[in-house]
């Protein structure tokens, strides 16, 4: 990840460097609980949408806290990645950003699979959705700030 952000080190400015530091701090914040906090619960879910459907049933049962922490949390924890990645580079394409966000999430899930942790394919889907929402916010901020769309397509 660091290599992707630094390989064009002579073609960035102070603002991009600031966003790189923010992204690095966010990744550290994201990875610490994913690898260090262990509640002793170990389950692997490789069936897409199984846990997402379960979150819906939990919400219907009235357990709003569990729904927010797990479903909404998995989406919004990755939104800063979708927002900050395009700020770090001149290559601001949607698919590039989504691919990197997906890769980060996949790496976390694979490491958790090797550790005595929960690993869930639905987390991968929700994290990627969060990356896409963050990228959408980046585009919206650019439109509002500059009055026009300022990004490099795909």
PDB file of C-alpha atoms in Angstrom:
ATOM      1  CA  UNK A   1       0.000   0.000   0.000  1.00  0.00           C
ATOM      2  CA  UNK A   2       2.734   2.418   0.962  1.00  0.00           C
ATOM      3  CA  UNK A   3       4.553   1.662  -2.299  1.00  0.00           C
ATOM      4  CA  UNK A   4       1.426   2.494  -4.319  1.00  0.00           C
ATOM      5  CA  UNK A   5       1.199   5.863  -2.621  1.00  0.00           C
ATOM      6  CA  UNK A   6       4.904   6.733  -2.707  1.00  0.00           C
ATOM      7  CA  UNK A   7       6.053   5.400  -6.097  1.00  0.00           C
ATOM      8  CA  UNK A   8       5.486   8.794  -7.746  1.00  0.00           C
ATOM      9  CA  UNK A   9       7.096  10.629  -4.859  1.00  0.00           C
ATOM     10  CA  UNK A  10       8.411  13.484  -6.979  1.00  0.00           C
ATOM     11  CA  UNK A  11       4.991  14.248  -8.467  1.00  0.00           C
ATOM     12  CA  UNK A  12       3.032  15.178  -5.373  1.00  0.00           C
ATOM     13  CA  UNK A  13       2.502  18.309  -3.373  1.00  0.00           C
ATOM     14  CA  UNK A  14       2.157  19.139   0.321  1.00  0.00           C
ATOM     15  CA  UNK A  15      -1.612  18.635   0.244  1.00  0.00           C
ATOM     16  CA  UNK A  16      -1.207  15.117  -1.141  1.00  0.00           C
ATOM     17  CA  UNK A  17       1.426  14.373   1.508  1.00  0.00           C
ATOM     18  CA  UNK A  18      -0.984  15.560   4.219  1.00  0.00           C
ATOM     19  CA  UNK A  19      -3.693  13.237   2.885  1.00  0.00           C
ATOM     20  CA  UNK A  20      -1.164  10.382   2.750  1.00  0.00           C
ATOM     21  CA  UNK A  21      -0.415  10.878   6.442  1.00  0.00           C
ATOM     22  CA  UNK A  22      -4.137  10.948   7.230  1.00  0.00           C
ATOM     23  CA  UNK A  23      -4.644   7.757   5.232  1.00  0.00           C
ATOM     24  CA  UNK A  24      -1.744   6.059   7.028  1.00  0.00           C
ATOM     25  CA  UNK A  25      -3.171   7.052  10.405  1.00  0.00           C
ATOM     26  CA  UNK A  26      -6.611   5.787   9.376  1.00  0.00           C
ATOM     27  CA  UNK A  27      -5.165   2.450   8.227  1.00  0.00           C
ATOM     28  CA  UNK A  28      -3.380   2.069  11.566  1.00  0.00           C
ATOM     29  CA  UNK A  29      -6.642   2.891  13.361  1.00  0.00           C
ATOM     30  CA  UNK A  30      -8.467   0.374  11.161  1.00  0.00           C
ATOM     31  CA  UNK A  31      -5.989  -2.490  11.548  1.00  0.00           C
ATOM     32  CA  UNK A  32      -5.306  -2.268  15.277  1.00  0.00           C
ATOM     33  CA  UNK A  33      -8.701  -3.572  16.461  1.00  0.00           C
ATOM     34  CA  UNK A  34      -8.934  -5.997  13.538  1.00  0.00           C
ATOM     35  CA  UNK A  35      -5.783  -7.809  14.647  1.00  0.00           C
ATOM     36  CA  UNK A  36      -5.280  -6.994  18.332  1.00  0.00           C
ATOM     37  CA  UNK A  37      -8.742  -7.202  19.902  1.00  0.00           C
ATOM     38  CA  UNK A  38      -9.884 -10.794  20.318  1.00  0.00           C
ATOM     39  CA  UNK A  39     -13.145 -11.717  21.971  1.00  0.00           C
ATOM     40  CA  UNK A  40     -12.415 -15.453  21.725  1.00  0.00           C
ATOM     41  CA  UNK A  41     -15.076 -15.907  19.057  1.00  0.00           C
ATOM     42  CA  UNK A  42     -13.888 -17.605  15.850  1.00  0.00           C
ATOM     43  CA  UNK A  43     -16.177 -18.166  12.895  1.00  0.00           C
ATOM     44  CA  UNK A  44     -15.707 -18.111   9.152  1.00  0.00           C
ATOM     45  CA  UNK A  45     -18.524 -17.120   6.810  1.00  0.00           C
ATOM     46  CA  UNK A  46     -17.884 -17.719   3.116  1.00  0.00           C
ATOM     47  CA  UNK A  47     -21.561 -17.426   2.067  1.00  0.00           C
ATOM     48  CA  UNK A  48     -22.303 -13.976   0.601  1.00  0.00           C
ATOM     49  CA  UNK A  49     -25.158 -12.035   2.218  1.00  0.00           C
ATOM     50  CA  UNK A  50     -25.676 -14.588   5.039  1.00  0.00           C
ATOM     51  CA  UNK A  51     -24.592 -12.229   7.820  1.00  0.00           C
ATOM     52  CA  UNK A  52     -26.175  -9.205   6.115  1.00  0.00           C
ATOM     53  CA  UNK A  53     -29.542 -11.022   6.181  1.00  0.00           C
ATOM     54  CA  UNK A  54     -28.932 -11.898   9.825  1.00  0.00           C
ATOM     55  CA  UNK A  55     -28.286  -8.214  10.607  1.00  0.00           C
ATOM     56  CA  UNK A  56     -31.698  -7.436   9.104  1.00  0.00           C
ATOM     57  CA  UNK A  57     -33.364 -10.004  11.369  1.00  0.00           C
ATOM     58  CA  UNK A  58     -31.484  -8.588  14.371  1.00  0.00           C
ATOM     59  CA  UNK A  59     -32.760  -5.105  13.518  1.00  0.00           C
ATOM     60  CA  UNK A  60     -36.335  -6.393  13.253  1.00  0.00           C
ATOM     61  CA  UNK A  61     -35.909  -7.973  16.683  1.00  0.00           C
ATOM     62  CA  UNK A  62     -35.050  -4.515  18.036  1.00  0.00           C
ATOM     63  CA  UNK A  63     -31.305  -4.860  18.612  1.00  0.00           C
ATOM     64  CA  UNK A  64     -30.350  -1.570  16.987  1.00  0.00           C
ATOM     65  CA  UNK A  65     -26.903  -1.399  18.624  1.00  0.00           C
ATOM     66  CA  UNK A  66     -25.764  -4.717  17.090  1.00  0.00           C
ATOM     67  CA  UNK A  67     -27.091  -3.609  13.684  1.00  0.00           C
ATOM     68  CA  UNK A  68     -25.289  -0.260  13.816  1.00  0.00           C
ATOM     69  CA  UNK A  69     -21.984  -1.651  15.062  1.00  0.00           C
ATOM     70  CA  UNK A  70     -21.810  -4.505  12.568  1.00  0.00           C
ATOM     71  CA  UNK A  71     -23.612  -3.502   9.393  1.00  0.00           C
ATOM     72  CA  UNK A  72     -23.311   0.277   9.386  1.00  0.00           C
ATOM     73  CA  UNK A  73     -19.881   0.124  11.041  1.00  0.00           C
ATOM     74  CA  UNK A  74     -18.451  -2.147   8.334  1.00  0.00           C
ATOM     75  CA  UNK A  75     -19.625   0.282   5.658  1.00  0.00           C
ATOM     76  CA  UNK A  76     -18.530   3.545   7.230  1.00  0.00           C
ATOM     77  CA  UNK A  77     -15.184   2.328   8.595  1.00  0.00           C
ATOM     78  CA  UNK A  78     -13.972   2.149   4.962  1.00  0.00           C
ATOM     79  CA  UNK A  79     -15.531   5.398   3.698  1.00  0.00           C
ATOM     80  CA  UNK A  80     -12.435   7.446   4.684  1.00  0.00           C
ATOM     81  CA  UNK A  81     -10.319   5.160   2.492  1.00  0.00           C
ATOM     82  CA  UNK A  82     -12.553   5.896  -0.503  1.00  0.00           C
ATOM     83  CA  UNK A  83     -12.294   9.607   0.239  1.00  0.00           C
ATOM     84  CA  UNK A  84      -8.590   9.844   1.096  1.00  0.00           C
ATOM     85  CA  UNK A  85      -7.109   7.618  -1.626  1.00  0.00           C
ATOM     86  CA  UNK A  86      -8.032   9.966  -4.497  1.00  0.00           C
ATOM     87  CA  UNK A  87      -6.701  12.887  -2.450  1.00  0.00           C
ATOM     88  CA  UNK A  88      -3.291  11.152  -2.245  1.00  0.00           C
ATOM     89  CA  UNK A  89      -2.665  10.700  -5.934  1.00  0.00           C
ATOM     90  CA  UNK A  90      -3.185  12.269  -9.324  1.00  0.00           C
ATOM     91  CA  UNK A  91      -4.721   8.960 -10.427  1.00  0.00           C
ATOM     92  CA  UNK A  92      -8.196   9.374  -8.986  1.00  0.00           C
ATOM     93  CA  UNK A  93     -10.222   6.773 -10.862  1.00  0.00           C
ATOM     94  CA  UNK A  94     -13.215   5.050  -9.322  1.00  0.00           C
ATOM     95  CA  UNK A  95     -12.114   1.505 -10.172  1.00  0.00           C
ATOM     96  CA  UNK A  96      -8.584   2.099  -8.911  1.00  0.00           C
ATOM     97  CA  UNK A  97      -9.930   3.363  -5.598  1.00  0.00           C
ATOM     98  CA  UNK A  98     -12.445   0.514  -5.301  1.00  0.00           C
ATOM     99  CA  UNK A  99      -9.738  -2.030  -6.160  1.00  0.00           C
ATOM    100  CA  UNK A 100      -7.386  -0.742  -3.470  1.00  0.00           C
ATOM    101  CA  UNK A 101     -10.192  -0.601  -0.876  1.00  0.00           C
ATOM    102  CA  UNK A 102     -11.194  -4.153  -1.804  1.00  0.00           C
ATOM    103  CA  UNK A 103      -7.568  -5.270  -1.548  1.00  0.00           C
ATOM    104  CA  UNK A 104      -7.163  -3.739   1.914  1.00  0.00           C
ATOM    105  CA  UNK A 105     -10.357  -5.391   3.118  1.00  0.00           C
ATOM    106  CA  UNK A 106      -9.401  -8.738   1.566  1.00  0.00           C
ATOM    107  CA  UNK A 107      -5.990  -8.560   3.256  1.00  0.00           C
ATOM    108  CA  UNK A 108      -7.610  -7.937   6.637  1.00  0.00           C
ATOM    109  CA  UNK A 109     -10.070 -10.806   6.180  1.00  0.00           C
ATOM    110  CA  UNK A 110      -7.336 -13.230   5.064  1.00  0.00           C
ATOM    111  CA  UNK A 111      -5.158 -12.349   8.045  1.00  0.00           C
ATOM    112  CA  UNK A 112      -8.148 -12.774  10.362  1.00  0.00           C
ATOM    113  CA  UNK A 113      -8.798 -16.155   8.751  1.00  0.00           C
ATOM    114  CA  UNK A 114      -5.274 -17.229   9.733  1.00  0.00           C
ATOM    115  CA  UNK A 115      -5.685 -15.853  13.267  1.00  0.00           C
ATOM    116  CA  UNK A 116      -8.270 -17.076  15.774  1.00  0.00           C
ATOM    117  CA  UNK A 117     -10.634 -14.320  14.597  1.00  0.00           C
ATOM    118  CA  UNK A 118     -13.918 -14.035  12.714  1.00  0.00           C
ATOM    119  CA  UNK A 119     -13.583 -13.801   8.953  1.00  0.00           C
ATOM    120  CA  UNK A 120     -16.630 -12.886   6.899  1.00  0.00           C
ATOM    121  CA  UNK A 121     -17.132 -12.427   3.160  1.00  0.00           C
ATOM    122  CA  UNK A 122     -19.941  -9.983   3.961  1.00  0.00           C
ATOM    123  CA  UNK A 123     -17.405  -7.719   5.671  1.00  0.00           C
ATOM    124  CA  UNK A 124     -15.518  -7.643   2.380  1.00  0.00           C
ATOM    125  CA  UNK A 125     -18.687  -6.602   0.516  1.00  0.00           C
ATOM    126  CA  UNK A 126     -19.659  -3.974   3.097  1.00  0.00           C
ATOM    127  CA  UNK A 127     -16.125  -2.551   3.307  1.00  0.00           C
ATOM    128  CA  UNK A 128     -16.003  -2.225  -0.490  1.00  0.00           C
ATOM    129  CA  UNK A 129     -19.397  -0.492  -0.438  1.00  0.00           C
ATOM    130  CA  UNK A 130     -17.973   1.895   2.169  1.00  0.00           C
ATOM    131  CA  UNK A 131     -15.001   2.620  -0.094  1.00  0.00           C
ATOM    132  CA  UNK A 132     -17.416   3.417  -2.940  1.00  0.00           C
ATOM    133  CA  UNK A 133     -19.452   5.744  -0.700  1.00  0.00           C
ATOM    134  CA  UNK A 134     -16.261   7.509   0.382  1.00  0.00           C
ATOM    135  CA  UNK A 135     -15.286   7.975  -3.267  1.00  0.00           C
ATOM    136  CA  UNK A 136     -18.754   9.376  -3.962  1.00  0.00           C
ATOM    137  CA  UNK A 137     -18.224  11.859  -1.141  1.00  0.00           C
ATOM    138  CA  UNK A 138     -14.857  12.807  -2.674  1.00  0.00           C
ATOM    139  CA  UNK A 139     -16.585  13.528  -6.011  1.00  0.00           C
ATOM    140  CA  UNK A 140     -19.352  15.505  -4.286  1.00  0.00           C
ATOM    141  CA  UNK A 141     -16.826  17.614  -2.351  1.00  0.00           C
ATOM    142  CA  UNK A 142     -14.931  18.302  -5.589  1.00  0.00           C
ATOM    143  CA  UNK A 143     -18.127  19.356  -7.356  1.00  0.00           C
ATOM    144  CA  UNK A 144     -19.104  21.682  -4.518  1.00  0.00           C
ATOM    145  CA  UNK A 145     -15.578  23.060  -4.066  1.00  0.00           C
ATOM    146  CA  UNK A 146     -14.712  23.687  -7.691  1.00  0.00           C
ATOM    147  CA  UNK A 147     -18.131  23.808  -9.273  1.00  0.00           C
ATOM    148  CA  UNK A 148     -17.182  21.054 -11.705  1.00  0.00           C
ATOM    149  CA  UNK A 149     -16.226  17.429 -11.883  1.00  0.00           C
ATOM    150  CA  UNK A 150     -12.442  17.157 -11.452  1.00  0.00           C
ATOM    151  CA  UNK A 151     -11.241  13.578 -11.661  1.00  0.00           C
ATOM    152  CA  UNK A 152      -9.658  11.175 -14.134  1.00  0.00           C
ATOM    153  CA  UNK A 153     -12.456   8.765 -15.151  1.00  0.00           C
ATOM    154  CA  UNK A 154     -11.460   5.143 -14.709  1.00  0.00           C
TER     155      UNK A 154
END
